[in-house]
Tab-separated table of C-alpha atoms in Angstrom:
chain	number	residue	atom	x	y	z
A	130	UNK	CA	119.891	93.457	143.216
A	131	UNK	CA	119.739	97.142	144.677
A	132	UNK	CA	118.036	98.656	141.216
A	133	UNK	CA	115.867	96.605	140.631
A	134	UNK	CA	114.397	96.545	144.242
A	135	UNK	CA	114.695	99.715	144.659
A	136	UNK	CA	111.149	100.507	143.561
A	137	UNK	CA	110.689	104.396	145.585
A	138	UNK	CA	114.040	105.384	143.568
A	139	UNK	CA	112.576	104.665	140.104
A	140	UNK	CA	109.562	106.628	141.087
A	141	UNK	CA	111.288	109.168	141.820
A	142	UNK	CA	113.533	108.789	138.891
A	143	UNK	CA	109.821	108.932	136.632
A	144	UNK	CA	108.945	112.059	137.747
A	145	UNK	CA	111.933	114.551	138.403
A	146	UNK	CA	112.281	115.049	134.010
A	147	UNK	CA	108.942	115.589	133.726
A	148	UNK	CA	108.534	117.858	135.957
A	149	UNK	CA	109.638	120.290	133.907
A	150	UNK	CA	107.391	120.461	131.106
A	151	UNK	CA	105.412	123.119	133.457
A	152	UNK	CA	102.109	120.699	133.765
A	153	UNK	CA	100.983	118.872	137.438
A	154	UNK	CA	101.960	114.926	136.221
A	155	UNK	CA	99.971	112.070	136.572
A	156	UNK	CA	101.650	109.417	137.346
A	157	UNK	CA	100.450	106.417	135.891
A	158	UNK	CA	102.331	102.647	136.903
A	159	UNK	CA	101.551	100.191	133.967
A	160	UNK	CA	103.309	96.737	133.134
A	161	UNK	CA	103.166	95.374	129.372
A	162	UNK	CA	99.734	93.698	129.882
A	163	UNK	CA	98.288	97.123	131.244
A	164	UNK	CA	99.547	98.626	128.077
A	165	UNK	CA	98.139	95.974	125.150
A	166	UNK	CA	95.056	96.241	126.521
A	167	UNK	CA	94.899	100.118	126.532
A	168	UNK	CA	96.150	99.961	123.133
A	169	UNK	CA	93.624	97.357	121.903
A	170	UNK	CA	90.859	100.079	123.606
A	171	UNK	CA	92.782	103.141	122.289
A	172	UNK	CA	95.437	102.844	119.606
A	173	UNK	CA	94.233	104.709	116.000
A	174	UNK	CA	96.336	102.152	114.236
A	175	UNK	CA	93.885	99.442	115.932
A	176	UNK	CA	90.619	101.435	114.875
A	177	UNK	CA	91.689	101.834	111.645
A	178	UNK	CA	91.909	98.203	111.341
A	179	UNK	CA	88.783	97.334	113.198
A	180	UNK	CA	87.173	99.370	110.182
A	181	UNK	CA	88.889	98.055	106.938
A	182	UNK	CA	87.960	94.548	108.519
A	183	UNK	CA	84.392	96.202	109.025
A	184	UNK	CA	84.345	97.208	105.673
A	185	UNK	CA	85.364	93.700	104.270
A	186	UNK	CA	82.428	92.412	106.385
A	187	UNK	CA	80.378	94.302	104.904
A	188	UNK	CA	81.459	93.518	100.888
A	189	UNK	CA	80.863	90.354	101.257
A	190	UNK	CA	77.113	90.703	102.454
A	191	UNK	CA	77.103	93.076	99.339
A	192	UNK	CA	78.140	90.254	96.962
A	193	UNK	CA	75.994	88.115	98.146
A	194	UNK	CA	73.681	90.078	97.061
A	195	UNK	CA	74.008	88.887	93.068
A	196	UNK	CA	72.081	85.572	94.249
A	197	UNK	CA	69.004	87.465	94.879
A	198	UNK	CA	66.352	88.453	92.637
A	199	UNK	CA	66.164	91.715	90.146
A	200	UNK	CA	63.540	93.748	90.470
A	201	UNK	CA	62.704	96.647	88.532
A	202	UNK	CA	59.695	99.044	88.217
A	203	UNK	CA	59.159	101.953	86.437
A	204	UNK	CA	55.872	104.563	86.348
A	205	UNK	CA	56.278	107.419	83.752
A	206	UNK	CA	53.563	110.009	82.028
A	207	UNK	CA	53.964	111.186	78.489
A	208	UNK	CA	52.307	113.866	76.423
A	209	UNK	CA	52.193	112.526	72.564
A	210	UNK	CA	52.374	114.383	69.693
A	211	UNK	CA	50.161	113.996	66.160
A	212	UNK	CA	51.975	111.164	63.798
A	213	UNK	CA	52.054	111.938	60.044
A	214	UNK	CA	51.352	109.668	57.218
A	215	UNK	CA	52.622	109.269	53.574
A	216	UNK	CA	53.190	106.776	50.762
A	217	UNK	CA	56.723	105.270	50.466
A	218	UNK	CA	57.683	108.350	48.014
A	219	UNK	CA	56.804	110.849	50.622
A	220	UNK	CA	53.258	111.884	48.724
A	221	UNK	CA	49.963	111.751	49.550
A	222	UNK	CA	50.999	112.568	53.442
A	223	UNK	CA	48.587	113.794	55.819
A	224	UNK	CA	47.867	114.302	59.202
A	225	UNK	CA	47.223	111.342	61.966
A	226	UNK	CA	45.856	112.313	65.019
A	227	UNK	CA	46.822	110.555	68.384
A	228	UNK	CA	45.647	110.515	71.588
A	229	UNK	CA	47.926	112.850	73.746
A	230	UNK	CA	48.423	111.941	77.022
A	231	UNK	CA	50.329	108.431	77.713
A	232	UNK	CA	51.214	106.653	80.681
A	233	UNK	CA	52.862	103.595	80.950
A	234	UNK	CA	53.852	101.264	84.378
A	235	UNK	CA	55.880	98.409	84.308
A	236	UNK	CA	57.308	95.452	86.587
A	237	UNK	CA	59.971	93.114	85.943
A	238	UNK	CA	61.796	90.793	87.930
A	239	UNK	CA	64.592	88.611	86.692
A	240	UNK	CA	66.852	85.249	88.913
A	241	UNK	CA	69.834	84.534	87.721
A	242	UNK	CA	69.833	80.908	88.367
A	243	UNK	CA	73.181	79.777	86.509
A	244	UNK	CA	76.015	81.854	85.706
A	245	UNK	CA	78.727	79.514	85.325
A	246	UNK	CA	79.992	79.982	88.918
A	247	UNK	CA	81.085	84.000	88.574
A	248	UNK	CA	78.521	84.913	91.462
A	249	UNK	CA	79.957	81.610	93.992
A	250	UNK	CA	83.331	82.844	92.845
A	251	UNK	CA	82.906	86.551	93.743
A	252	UNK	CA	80.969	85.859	96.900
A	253	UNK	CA	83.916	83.337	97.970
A	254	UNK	CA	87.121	86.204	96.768
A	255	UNK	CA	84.881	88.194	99.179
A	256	UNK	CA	84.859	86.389	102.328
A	257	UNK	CA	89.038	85.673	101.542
A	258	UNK	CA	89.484	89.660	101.649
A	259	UNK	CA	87.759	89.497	104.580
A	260	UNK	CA	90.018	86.975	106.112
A	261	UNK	CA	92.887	89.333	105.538
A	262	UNK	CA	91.397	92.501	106.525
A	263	UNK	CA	91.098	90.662	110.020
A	264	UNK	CA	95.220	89.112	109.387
A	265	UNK	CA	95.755	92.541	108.967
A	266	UNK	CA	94.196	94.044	111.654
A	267	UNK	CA	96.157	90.953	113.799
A	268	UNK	CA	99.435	92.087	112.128
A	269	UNK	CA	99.131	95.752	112.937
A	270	UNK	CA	98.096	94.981	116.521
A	271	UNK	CA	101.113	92.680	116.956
A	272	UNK	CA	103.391	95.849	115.445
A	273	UNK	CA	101.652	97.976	118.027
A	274	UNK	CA	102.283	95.995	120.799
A	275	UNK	CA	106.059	95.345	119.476
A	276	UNK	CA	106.502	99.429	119.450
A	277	UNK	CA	104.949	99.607	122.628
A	278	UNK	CA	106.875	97.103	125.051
A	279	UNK	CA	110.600	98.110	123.137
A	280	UNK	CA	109.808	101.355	124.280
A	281	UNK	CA	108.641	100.713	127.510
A	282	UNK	CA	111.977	98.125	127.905
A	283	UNK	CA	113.689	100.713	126.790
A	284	UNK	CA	112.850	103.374	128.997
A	285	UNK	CA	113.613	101.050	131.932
A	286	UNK	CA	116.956	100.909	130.697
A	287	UNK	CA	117.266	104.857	131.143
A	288	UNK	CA	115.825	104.877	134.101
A	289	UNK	CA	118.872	102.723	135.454
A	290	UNK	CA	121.101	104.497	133.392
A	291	UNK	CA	120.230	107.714	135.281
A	292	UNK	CA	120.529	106.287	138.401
A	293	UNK	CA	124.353	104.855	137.779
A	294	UNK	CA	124.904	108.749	136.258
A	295	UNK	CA	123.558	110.441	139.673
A	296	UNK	CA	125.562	108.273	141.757
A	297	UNK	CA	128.515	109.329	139.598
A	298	UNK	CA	127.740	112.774	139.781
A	299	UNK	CA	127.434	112.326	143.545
A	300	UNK	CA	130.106	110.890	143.768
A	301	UNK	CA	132.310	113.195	141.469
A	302	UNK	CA	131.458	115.941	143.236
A	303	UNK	CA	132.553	114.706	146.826
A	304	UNK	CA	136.089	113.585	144.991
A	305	UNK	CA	136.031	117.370	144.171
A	306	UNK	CA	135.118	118.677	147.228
A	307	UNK	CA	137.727	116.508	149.016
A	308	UNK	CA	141.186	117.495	146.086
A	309	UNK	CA	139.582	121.231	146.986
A	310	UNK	CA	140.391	120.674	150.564
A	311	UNK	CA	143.212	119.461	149.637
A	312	UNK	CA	144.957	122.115	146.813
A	313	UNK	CA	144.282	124.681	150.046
A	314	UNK	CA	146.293	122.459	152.035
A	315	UNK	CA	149.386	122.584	149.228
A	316	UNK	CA	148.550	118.769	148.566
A	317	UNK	CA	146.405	118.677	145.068
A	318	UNK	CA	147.624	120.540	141.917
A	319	UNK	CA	145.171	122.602	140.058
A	320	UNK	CA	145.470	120.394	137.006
A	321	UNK	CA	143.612	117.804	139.481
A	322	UNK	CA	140.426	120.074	140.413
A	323	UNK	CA	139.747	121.098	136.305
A	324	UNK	CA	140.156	117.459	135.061
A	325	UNK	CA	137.400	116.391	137.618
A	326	UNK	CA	135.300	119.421	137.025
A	327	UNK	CA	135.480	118.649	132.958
A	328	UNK	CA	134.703	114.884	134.399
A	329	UNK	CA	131.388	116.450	136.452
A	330	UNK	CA	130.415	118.489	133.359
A	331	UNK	CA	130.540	115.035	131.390
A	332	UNK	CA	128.014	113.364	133.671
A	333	UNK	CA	125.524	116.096	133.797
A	334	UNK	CA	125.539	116.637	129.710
A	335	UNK	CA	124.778	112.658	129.943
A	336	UNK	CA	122.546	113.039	132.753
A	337	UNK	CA	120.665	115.905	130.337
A	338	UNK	CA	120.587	113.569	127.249
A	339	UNK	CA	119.330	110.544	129.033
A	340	UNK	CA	116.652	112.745	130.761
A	341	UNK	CA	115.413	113.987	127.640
A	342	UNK	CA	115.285	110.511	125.958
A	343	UNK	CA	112.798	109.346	128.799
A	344	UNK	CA	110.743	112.352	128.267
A	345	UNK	CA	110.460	111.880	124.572
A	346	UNK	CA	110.174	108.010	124.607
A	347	UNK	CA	107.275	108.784	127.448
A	348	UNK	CA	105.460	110.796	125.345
A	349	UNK	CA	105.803	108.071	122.518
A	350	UNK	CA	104.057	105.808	124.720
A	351	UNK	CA	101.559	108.020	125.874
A	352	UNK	CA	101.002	109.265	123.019
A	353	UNK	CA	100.059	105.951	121.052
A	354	UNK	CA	97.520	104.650	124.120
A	355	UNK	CA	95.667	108.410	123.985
A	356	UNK	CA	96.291	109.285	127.859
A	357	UNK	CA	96.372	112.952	128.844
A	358	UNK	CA	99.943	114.387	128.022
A	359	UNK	CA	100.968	115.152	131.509
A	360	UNK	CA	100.742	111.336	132.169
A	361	UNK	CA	103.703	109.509	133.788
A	362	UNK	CA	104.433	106.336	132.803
A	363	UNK	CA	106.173	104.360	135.975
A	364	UNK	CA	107.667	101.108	135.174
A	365	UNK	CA	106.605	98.003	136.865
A	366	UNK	CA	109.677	96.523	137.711
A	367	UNK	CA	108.856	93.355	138.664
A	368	UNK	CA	108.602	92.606	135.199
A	369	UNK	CA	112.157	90.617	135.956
A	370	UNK	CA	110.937	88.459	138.765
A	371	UNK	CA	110.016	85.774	136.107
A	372	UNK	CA	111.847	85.799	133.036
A	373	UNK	CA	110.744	83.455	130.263
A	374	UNK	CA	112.436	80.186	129.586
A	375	UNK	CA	113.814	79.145	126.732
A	376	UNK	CA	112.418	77.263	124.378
A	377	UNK	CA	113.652	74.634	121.018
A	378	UNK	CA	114.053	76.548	117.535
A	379	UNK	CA	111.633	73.720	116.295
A	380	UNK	CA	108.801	74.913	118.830
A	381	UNK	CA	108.671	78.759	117.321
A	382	UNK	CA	108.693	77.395	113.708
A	383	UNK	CA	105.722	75.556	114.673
A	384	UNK	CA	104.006	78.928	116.064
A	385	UNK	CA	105.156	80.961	112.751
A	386	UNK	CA	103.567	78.478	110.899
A	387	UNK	CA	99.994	78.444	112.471
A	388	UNK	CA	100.288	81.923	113.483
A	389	UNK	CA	101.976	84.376	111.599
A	390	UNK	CA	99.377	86.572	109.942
A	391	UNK	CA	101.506	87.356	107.144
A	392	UNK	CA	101.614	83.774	106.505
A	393	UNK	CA	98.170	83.191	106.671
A	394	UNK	CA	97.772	86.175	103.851
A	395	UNK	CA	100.457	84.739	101.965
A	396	UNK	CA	97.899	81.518	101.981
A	397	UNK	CA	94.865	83.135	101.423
A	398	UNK	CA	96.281	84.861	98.328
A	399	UNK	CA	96.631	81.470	96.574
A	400	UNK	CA	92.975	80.944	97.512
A	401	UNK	CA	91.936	84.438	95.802
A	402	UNK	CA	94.127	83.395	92.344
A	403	UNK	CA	92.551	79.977	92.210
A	404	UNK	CA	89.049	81.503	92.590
A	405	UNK	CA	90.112	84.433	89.989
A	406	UNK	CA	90.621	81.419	87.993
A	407	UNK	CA	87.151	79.792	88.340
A	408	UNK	CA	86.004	83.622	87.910
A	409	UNK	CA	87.596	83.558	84.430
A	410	UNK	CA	86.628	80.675	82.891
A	411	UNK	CA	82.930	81.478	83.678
A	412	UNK	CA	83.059	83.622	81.036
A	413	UNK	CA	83.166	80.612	78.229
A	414	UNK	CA	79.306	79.250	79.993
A	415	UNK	CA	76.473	80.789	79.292
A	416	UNK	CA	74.507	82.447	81.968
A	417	UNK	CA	70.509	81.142	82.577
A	418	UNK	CA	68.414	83.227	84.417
A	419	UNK	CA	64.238	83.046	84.800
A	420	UNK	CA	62.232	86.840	84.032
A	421	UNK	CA	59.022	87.806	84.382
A	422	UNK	CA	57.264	91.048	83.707
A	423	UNK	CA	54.065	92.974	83.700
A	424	UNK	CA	53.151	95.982	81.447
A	425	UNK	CA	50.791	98.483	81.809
A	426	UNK	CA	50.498	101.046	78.830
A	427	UNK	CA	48.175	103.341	76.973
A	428	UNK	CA	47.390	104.616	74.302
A	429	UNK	CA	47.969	102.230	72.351
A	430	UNK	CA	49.500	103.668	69.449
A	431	UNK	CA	51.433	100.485	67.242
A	432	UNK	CA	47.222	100.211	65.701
A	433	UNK	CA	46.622	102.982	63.032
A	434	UNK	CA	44.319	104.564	63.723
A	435	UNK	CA	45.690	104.144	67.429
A	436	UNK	CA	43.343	103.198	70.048
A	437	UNK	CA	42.907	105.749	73.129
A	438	UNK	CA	43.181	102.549	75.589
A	439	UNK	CA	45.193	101.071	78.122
A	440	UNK	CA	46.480	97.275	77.764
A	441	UNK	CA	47.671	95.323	80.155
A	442	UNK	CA	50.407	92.443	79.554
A	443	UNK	CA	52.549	90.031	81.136
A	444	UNK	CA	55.401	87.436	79.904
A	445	UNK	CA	57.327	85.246	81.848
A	446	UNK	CA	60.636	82.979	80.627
A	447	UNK	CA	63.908	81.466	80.324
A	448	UNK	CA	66.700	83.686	79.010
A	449	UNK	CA	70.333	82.192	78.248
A	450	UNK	CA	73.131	84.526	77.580
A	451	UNK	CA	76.417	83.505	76.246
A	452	UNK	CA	79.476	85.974	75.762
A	453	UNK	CA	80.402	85.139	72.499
A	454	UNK	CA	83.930	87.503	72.411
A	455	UNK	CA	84.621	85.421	75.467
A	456	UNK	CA	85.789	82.378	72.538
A	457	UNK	CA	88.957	84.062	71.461
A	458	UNK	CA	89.366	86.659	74.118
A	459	UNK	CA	89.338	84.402	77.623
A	460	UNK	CA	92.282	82.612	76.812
A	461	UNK	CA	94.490	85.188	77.562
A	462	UNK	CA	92.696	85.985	80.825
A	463	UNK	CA	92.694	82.468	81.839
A	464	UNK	CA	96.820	82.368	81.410
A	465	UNK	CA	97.015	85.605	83.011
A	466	UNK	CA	94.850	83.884	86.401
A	467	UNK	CA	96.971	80.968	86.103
A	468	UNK	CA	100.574	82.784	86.597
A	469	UNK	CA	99.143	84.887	89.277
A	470	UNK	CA	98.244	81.981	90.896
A	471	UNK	CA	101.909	80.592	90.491
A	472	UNK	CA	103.092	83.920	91.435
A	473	UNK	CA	101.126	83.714	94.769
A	474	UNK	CA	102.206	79.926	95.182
A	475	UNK	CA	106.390	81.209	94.856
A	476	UNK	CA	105.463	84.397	97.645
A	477	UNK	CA	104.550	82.227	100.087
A	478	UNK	CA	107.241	79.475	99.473
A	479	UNK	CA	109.677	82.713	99.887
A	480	UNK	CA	107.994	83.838	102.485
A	481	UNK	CA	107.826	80.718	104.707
A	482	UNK	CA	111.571	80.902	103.744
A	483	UNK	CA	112.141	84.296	104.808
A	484	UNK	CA	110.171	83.627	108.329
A	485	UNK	CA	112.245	80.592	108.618
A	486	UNK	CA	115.136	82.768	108.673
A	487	UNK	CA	113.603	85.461	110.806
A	488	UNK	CA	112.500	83.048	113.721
A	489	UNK	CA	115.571	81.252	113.325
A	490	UNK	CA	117.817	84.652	114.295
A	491	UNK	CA	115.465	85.823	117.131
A	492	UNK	CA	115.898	82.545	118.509
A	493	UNK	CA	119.995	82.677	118.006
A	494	UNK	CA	119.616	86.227	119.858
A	495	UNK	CA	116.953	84.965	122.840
A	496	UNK	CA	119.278	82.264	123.417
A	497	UNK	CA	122.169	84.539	123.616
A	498	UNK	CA	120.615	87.191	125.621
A	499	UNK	CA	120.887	84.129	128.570
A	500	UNK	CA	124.698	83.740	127.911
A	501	UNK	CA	125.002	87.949	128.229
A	502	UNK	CA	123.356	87.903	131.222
A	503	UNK	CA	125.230	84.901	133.010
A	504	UNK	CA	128.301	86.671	131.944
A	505	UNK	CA	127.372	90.261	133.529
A	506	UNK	CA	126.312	88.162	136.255
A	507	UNK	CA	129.811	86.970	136.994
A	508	UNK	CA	131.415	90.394	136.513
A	509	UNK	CA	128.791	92.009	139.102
A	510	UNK	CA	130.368	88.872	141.062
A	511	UNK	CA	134.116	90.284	140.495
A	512	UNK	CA	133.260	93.557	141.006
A	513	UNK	CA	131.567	93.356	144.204
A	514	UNK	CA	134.709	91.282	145.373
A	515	UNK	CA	136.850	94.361	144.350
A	516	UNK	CA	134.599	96.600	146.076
A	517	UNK	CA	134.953	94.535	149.098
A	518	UNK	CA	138.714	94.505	148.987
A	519	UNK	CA	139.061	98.075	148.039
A	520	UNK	CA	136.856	99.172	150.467
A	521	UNK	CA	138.540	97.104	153.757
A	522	UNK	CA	142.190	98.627	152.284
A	523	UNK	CA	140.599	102.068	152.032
A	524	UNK	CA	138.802	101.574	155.641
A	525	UNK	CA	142.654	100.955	156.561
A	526	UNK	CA	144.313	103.625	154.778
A	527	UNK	CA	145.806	101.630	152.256
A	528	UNK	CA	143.850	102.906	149.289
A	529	UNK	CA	142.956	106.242	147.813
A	530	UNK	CA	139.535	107.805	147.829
A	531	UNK	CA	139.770	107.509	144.082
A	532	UNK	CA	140.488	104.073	143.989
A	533	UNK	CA	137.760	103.740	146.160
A	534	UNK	CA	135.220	105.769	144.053
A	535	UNK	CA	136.473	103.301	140.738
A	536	UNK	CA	135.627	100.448	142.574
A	537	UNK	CA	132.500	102.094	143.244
A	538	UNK	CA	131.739	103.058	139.562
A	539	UNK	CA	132.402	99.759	138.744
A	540	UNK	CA	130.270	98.060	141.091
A	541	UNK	CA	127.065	100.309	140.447
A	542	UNK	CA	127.862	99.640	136.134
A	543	UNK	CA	128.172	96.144	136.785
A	544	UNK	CA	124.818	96.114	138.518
A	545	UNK	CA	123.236	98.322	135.833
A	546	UNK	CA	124.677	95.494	132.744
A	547	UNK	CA	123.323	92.819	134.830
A	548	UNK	CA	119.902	94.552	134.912
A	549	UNK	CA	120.111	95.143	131.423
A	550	UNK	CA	121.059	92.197	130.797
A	551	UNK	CA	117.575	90.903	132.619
A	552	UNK	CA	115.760	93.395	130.451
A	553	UNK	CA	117.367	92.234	127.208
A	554	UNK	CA	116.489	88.877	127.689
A	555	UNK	CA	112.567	90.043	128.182
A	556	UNK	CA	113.142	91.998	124.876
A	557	UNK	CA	114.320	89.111	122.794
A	558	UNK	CA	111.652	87.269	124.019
A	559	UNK	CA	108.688	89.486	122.811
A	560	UNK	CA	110.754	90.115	119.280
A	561	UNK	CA	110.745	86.363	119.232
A	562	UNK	CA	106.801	86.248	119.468
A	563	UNK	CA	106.856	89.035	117.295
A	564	UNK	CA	108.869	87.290	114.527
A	565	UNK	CA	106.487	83.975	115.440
A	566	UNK	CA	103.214	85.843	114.815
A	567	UNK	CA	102.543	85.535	118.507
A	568	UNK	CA	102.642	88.654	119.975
């Protein structure tokens, strides 16, 4: 077909509405691959992501953390004042002198070495945050990419849409050159030339709009990949040569299932209830944990009359902790991780449900984009076969010039549905992988 091979007129369609924003353009020719992988290297959306799942990375390193050992040490000098003695009454006090200047140093180390499963739990909630901060970063690539080729599709839509209006405009204007020749010759009533200069007027307001909808839709696109504003995006239009095929409902509900990163969160979820579960009931068990420490003080002041030494002393153990409150008060909690974890098991059934649904009417609309485009097929069929039989009556003088323009028109719009048509089939497709997670 004549637009989509035309290649140089596309070009040249890229760069005449540009061309007025005052700036030398760049053009830039990029097909959807071209643009994902920009996107993946440039996108703020992307980056953003790349950090949170950074960030989750990092937390659960941090948690892990609570499986290594405690260790404290403190160092601190002191300046000690007289004490003062007296019986139990309050008489008979007097004076008790004490050495001044204290010091004291100590070292203790603790390992927690049961604790009921809270520090397993929290390590393991940890790592399942991470898993979604990397779904997520997955989903918002796969909305990226789903903004970026609809608006690339869709500017190659204008561009053919421009094309069909400067052929019309071309074309109006010769009609209205000709009924001029002709309302000087007495043969074309006034009436005539305003109707098709009202017509001309039409085109170019629609010529205007569609102009300006490439620019802004350009500037979407370059915008999101971070290329220098002046850029030009050109369209690779052999894009069409191979259009997907289709393939069984079934096969896509199959992809949603394993792929779909909302899914997988949906699954993950039920993962972090169960574990908030475990984390919960930890708090009925007692925690065990080994300590040891090492002391280093002076005076020593707990002798009367104190002793102006320094003593050293260490202790080691076996501590057990047990959160008594936890008896009446962890019931509650434990019913409260139990219907979040239902809560989380009824999302995803809904969910899987709602993607069901979703796949199932991108598929109806793939499948139908096929059926469009056979049928603009056959009326690019019928309308060339008018433009043939219009054009050998006009060639004899059996037609008028603007039954010859209509067939035209309708020739040039049947060719632009039919390339549509190709480029709503590619469209379907990706919001197919889109709605399958497999973008």
């Amino acid at each position: 077909m004549r637009i989509i091979k035309n290649i140089m007129v596309i070009t040249s369609l890229v760069v005449s509405p540009i061309m007025s924003w005052g700036q030398s353009p760049q053009v830039r020719k990029m097909n959807i691959e071209n643009m994902f992988d920009m996107a993946e290297s440039n996108s703020r959306n992307i980056h953003v992501s790349d950090m949170a799942e950074k960030e989750a990375e990092q937390a659960v390193k941090v948690a892990r953390n609570a499986k290594l050992p405690a260790i404290d040490a403190s160092l601190s000098g002191s300046f000690l004042g007289n004490g003062w003695i007296a019986d139990r009454d309050f008489s008979n006090g007097q004076k008790a002198a004490i050495p001044h200047w204290g010091n004291n140093f100590a070292l203790e180390a603790s390992q927690v070495i049961y604790a009921g499963g809270a520090i397993s739990s929290s390590i393991e909630i940890a790592k399942l945050q991470y898993q979604s901060a990397r779904l997520d970063k997955e989903k918002n690539r796969q909305d990226v990419r789903f903004l970026l080729v609809g608006n690339y599709l869709e500017m190659y839509k204008l561009y053919n849409q421009k094309e069909v209006y400067l052929k019309n405009i071309e074309q109006t204007e010769k009609l209205l050159s000709d009924i001029k020749a002709k309302q000087a010759e007495g043969l074309a009533l006034k009436n005539d030339i305003t109707r098709y200069e009202l017509e001309l007027k039409s085109l170019e307001l629609a010529l205007t709009q569609v102009e300006n909808s490439i620019i802004i839709i350009n500037n979407q696109l370059v915008t999101i990949l971070h290329l220098p504003p002046e850029t030009i995006i050109e369209i690779d239009t052999s894009l069409l040569d191979n259009l997907p095929a289709a393939q069984n409902n079934s096969d896509w509900q199959d992809i949603a299932e394993n792929s779909l990163p909302s899914l997988q969160q949906a699954k993950i979820g039920i993962e972090q209830s169960k574990k908030s579960e475990t984390l919960v009931k930890s708090e009925r068990l007692p925690s065990v944990a080994l300590f040891a420490a090492n002391h280093f003080d002076g005076p020593i002041i707990i002798e009367v009359p104190p002793i102006n030494k320094n003593m050293n002393y260490w202790y080691m153990g076996v501590s057990i902790k047990f959160n008594l409150a936890s008896i009446y008060k962890s019931d509650k909690k434990e019913k409260l991780a139990k219907l979040s974890t239902q809560k989380a098991i009824e999302s995803e059934l809904l969910l899987k449900e709602n993607i069901q649904t979703d796949v199932k009417a991108a598929h109806i609309r793939f499948i139908e984009s096929f059926t469009i485009y056979d049928t603009q097929m056959k009326s690019l069929e019928l309308a060339t076969q008018n433009y043939n039989t219009v054009n050998n009556r006009y060639l004899n003088d059996l037609a008028l010039i603007t039954d010859m323009l209509d067939a035209s028109n309708s020739k040039l719009s049947a060719e632009l549905q039919v390339a549509n048509a190709r480029i709503n089939i590619l469209f379907n497709y990706y919001r197919l992988k889109k709605a399958a997670g497999d973008l």
